[in-house]
Short mmCIF file of C-alpha atoms in Angstrom, two decimals:
data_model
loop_
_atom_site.label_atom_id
_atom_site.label_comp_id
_atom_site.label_asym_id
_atom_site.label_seq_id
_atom_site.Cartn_x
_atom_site.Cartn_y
_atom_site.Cartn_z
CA UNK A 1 71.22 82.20 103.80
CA UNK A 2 72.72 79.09 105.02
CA UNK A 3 76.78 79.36 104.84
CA UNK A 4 76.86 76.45 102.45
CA UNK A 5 74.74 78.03 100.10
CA UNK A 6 76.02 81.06 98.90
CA UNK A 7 73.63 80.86 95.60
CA UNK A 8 70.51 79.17 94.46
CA UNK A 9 72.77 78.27 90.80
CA UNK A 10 76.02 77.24 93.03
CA UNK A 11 77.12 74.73 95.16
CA UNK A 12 80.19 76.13 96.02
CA UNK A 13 80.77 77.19 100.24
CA UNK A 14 83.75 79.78 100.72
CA UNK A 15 84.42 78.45 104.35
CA UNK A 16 83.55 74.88 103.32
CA UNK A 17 85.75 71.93 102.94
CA UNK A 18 86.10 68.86 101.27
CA UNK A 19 84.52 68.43 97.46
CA UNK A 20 83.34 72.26 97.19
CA UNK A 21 85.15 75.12 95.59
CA UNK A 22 87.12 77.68 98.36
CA UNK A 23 86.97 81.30 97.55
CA UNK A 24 90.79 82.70 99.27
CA UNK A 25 91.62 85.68 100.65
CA UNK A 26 92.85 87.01 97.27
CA UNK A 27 89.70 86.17 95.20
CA UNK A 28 90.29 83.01 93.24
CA UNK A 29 88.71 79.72 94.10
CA UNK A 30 90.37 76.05 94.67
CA UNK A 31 87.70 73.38 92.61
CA UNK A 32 87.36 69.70 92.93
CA UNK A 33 84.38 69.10 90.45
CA UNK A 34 81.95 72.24 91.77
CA UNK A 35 80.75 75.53 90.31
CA UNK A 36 82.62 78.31 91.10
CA UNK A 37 81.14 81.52 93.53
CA UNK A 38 79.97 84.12 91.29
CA UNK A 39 82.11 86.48 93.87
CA UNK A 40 84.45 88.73 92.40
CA UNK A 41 86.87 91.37 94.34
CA UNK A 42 86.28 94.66 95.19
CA UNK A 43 88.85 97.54 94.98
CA UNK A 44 88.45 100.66 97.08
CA UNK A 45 89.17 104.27 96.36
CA UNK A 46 92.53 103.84 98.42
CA UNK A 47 93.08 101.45 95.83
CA UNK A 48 92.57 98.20 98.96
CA UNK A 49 91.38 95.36 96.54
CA UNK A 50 88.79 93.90 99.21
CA UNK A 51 89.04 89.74 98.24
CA UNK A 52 85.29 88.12 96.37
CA UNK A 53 84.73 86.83 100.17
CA UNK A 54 83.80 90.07 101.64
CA UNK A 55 80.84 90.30 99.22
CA UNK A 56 79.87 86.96 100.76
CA UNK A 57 76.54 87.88 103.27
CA UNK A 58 77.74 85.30 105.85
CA UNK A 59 80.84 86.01 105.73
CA UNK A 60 79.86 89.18 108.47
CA UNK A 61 78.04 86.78 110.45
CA UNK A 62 80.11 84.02 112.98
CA UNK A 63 79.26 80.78 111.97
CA UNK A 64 78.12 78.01 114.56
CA UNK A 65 79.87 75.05 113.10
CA UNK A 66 83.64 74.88 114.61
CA UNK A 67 85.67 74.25 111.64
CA UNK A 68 83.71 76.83 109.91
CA UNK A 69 84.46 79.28 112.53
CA UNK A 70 87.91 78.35 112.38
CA UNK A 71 88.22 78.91 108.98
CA UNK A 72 86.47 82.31 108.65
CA UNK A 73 88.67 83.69 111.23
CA UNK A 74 91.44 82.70 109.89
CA UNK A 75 89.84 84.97 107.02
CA UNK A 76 89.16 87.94 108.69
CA UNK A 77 92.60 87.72 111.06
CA UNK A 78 94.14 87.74 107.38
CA UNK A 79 92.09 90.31 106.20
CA UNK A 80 92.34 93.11 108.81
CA UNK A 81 95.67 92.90 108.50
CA UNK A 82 96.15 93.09 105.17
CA UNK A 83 93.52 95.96 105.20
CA UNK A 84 95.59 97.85 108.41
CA UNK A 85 98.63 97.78 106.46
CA UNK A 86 97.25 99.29 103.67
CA UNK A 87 95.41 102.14 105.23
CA UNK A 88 97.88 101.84 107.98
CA UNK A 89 95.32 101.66 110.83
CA UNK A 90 96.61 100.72 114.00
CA UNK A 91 93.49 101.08 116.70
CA UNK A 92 90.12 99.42 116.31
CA UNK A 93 87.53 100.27 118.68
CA UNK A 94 85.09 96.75 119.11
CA UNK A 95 82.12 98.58 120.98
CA UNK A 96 82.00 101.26 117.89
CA UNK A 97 78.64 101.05 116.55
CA UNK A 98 79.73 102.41 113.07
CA UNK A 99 82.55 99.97 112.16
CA UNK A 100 82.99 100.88 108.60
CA UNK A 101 86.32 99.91 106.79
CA UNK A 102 87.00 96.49 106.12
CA UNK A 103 84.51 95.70 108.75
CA UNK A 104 81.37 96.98 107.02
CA UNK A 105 79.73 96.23 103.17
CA UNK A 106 77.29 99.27 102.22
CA UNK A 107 76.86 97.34 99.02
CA UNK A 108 75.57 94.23 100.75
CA UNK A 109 74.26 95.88 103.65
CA UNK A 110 76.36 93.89 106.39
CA UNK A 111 78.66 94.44 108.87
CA UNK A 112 80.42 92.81 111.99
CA UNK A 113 78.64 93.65 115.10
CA UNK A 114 80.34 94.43 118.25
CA UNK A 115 80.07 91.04 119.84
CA UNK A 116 81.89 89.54 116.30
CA UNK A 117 84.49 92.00 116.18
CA UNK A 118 85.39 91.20 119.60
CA UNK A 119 85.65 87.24 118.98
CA UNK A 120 87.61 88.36 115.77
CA UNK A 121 90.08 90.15 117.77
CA UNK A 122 90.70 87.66 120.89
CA UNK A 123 91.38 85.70 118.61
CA UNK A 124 93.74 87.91 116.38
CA UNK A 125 95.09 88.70 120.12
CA UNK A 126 95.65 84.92 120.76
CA UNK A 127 97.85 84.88 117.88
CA UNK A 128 99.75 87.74 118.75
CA UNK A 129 98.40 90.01 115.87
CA UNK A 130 96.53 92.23 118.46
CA UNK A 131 96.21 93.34 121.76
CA UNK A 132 93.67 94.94 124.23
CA UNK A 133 95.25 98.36 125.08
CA UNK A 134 94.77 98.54 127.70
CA UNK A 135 94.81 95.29 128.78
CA UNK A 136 92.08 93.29 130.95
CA UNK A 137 89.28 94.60 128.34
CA UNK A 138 87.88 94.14 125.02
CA UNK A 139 86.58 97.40 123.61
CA UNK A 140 90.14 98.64 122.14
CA UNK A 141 92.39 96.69 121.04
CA UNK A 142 96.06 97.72 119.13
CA UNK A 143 96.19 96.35 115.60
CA UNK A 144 99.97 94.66 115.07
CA UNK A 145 100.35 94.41 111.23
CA UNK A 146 103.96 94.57 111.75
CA UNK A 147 105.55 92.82 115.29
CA UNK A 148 106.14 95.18 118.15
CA UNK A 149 110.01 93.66 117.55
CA UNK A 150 109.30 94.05 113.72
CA UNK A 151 108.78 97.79 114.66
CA UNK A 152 111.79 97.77 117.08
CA UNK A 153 113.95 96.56 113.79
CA UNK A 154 112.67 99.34 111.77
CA UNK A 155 113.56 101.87 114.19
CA UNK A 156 117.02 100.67 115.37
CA UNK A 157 117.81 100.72 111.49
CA UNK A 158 116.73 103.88 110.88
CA UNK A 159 119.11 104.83 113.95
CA UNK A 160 122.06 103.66 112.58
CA UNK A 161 121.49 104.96 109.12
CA UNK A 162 121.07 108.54 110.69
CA UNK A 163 124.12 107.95 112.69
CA UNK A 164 121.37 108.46 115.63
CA UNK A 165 123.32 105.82 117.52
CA UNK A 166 124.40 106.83 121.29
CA UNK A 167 121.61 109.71 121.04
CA UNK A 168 118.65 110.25 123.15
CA UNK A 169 115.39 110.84 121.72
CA UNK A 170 112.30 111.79 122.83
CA UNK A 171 109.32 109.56 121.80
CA UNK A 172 107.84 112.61 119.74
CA UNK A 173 110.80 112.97 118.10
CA UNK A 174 111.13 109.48 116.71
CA UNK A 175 106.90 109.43 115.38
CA UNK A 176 106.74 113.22 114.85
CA UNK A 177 109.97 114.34 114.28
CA UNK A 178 111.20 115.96 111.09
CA UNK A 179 113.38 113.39 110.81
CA UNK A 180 110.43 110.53 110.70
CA UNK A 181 107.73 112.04 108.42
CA UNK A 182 108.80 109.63 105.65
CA UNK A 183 109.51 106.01 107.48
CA UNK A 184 106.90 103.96 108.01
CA UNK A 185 106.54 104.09 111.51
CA UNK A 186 105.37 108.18 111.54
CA UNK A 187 102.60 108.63 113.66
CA UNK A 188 103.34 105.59 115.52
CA UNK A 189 101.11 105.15 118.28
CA UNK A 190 102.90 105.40 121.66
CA UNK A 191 101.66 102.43 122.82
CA UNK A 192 103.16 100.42 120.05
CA UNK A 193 106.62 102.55 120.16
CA UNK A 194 106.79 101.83 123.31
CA UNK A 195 106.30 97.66 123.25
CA UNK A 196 109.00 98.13 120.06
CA UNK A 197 111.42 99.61 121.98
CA UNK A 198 110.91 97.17 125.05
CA UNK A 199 111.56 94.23 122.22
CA UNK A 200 114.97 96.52 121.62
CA UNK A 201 115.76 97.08 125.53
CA UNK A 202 115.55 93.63 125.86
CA UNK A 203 118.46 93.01 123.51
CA UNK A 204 120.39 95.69 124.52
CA UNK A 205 120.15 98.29 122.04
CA UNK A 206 118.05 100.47 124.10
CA UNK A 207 118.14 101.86 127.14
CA UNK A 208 114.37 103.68 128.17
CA UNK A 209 114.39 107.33 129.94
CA UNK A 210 111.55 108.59 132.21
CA UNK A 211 110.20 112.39 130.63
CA UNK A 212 110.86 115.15 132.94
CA UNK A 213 109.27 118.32 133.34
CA UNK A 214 107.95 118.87 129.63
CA UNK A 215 110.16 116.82 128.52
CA UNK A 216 108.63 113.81 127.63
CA UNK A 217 109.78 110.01 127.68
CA UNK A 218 112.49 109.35 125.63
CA UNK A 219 114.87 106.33 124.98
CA UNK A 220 118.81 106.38 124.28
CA UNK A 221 119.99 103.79 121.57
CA UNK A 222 123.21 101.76 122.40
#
């Protein structure tokens, strides 16, 4: 199925430009005289409303054209993080032959294969809403729905409000800690926590501890 051609009855192309209808990220479609996709959104039993694109067959498969290209991965950056948030996934594997999630329509049959995911995520990395961890490879990559200084925010915040502030903390204690089970960043990956509190070193709220013994690394707000 050609990209422009999502139907035999429609003339509609959701990565198109120019005179055809646009079906978004959230489902709705942008007309200048054509027929709108007979797409419609899909929610999942997390309650993730997956946008009419997804149900798209081409949508899974990288398109050759450039502005095309451009376009749909725009869509999918958009997408995964959207979907991350929601399901609060922070680690994709690229070489995973199941990919499942937002990355894989049973209904349709289609998914991304390896080699797309990886485009999709260079070029999620490019915008800084990834990155390979570790780095110098592109089989895992960290997902950043929120900034690692985003993250660093959150944290410091919750800090203060605990009167936390002068305290040292191990990095267990500040994803896993009693204290944490209800802020977003629980179960925060340590690679993440530690890029957040680099943003926070950096502007001299945080001051980074080796771990000792079984002690692990910690970090002592300022």
């Amino acid at each position: 199925m050609s990209i422009n051609q999502p139907s035999s009855s429609s003339s509609s192309t959701p990565f198109g430009q120019g005179q055809h209808s646009s079906v978004t990220l959230n489902g709705t479609s942008s007309s200048s005289g054509a027929v709108n996709t007979p797409l419609t959104p899909i929610t999942s039993e997390s309650g993730f409303e997956y946008p009419a694109i997804w149900s798209f067959p081409p949508f899974f498969t990288l398109q050759p054209n450039p502005s095309t290209l451009s376009h749909q991965l725009e869509l999918w950056r958009a997408l995964i993080l959207r979907w991350a948030r929601h399901e609060r996934v922070f680690k994709v594997n690229t070489d995973s032959g199941e990919a499942g999630g937002v990355f894989e329509n049973k209904r349709i049959k289609r998914k991304l294969l390896p080699q797309s995911l990886k485009r999709v995520f260079q070029e999620m990395a490019k915008n800084g809403e990834a990155a390979p961890d570790p780095p110098k490879q592109d089989n895992k990559y960290l997902i950043y729905w929120k900034k690692p200084d985003e993250w660093g925010d959150l944290i410091y915040t919750w800090v203060t409000d605990n009167g936390l502030n002068s305290s040292i903390m191990t990095f267990y204690e500040i994803t896993d800690g009693d204290l944490s089970h209800t802020t977003e960043f629980y179960e925060l990956p340590p690679p993440i926590l530690r890029k957040a509190l680099e943003s926070l070193v950096k502007r001299g709220k945080a001051q980074l501890l080796e771990g000792k013994g079984e002690v692990g690394e910690g970090v002592r707000f300022l």
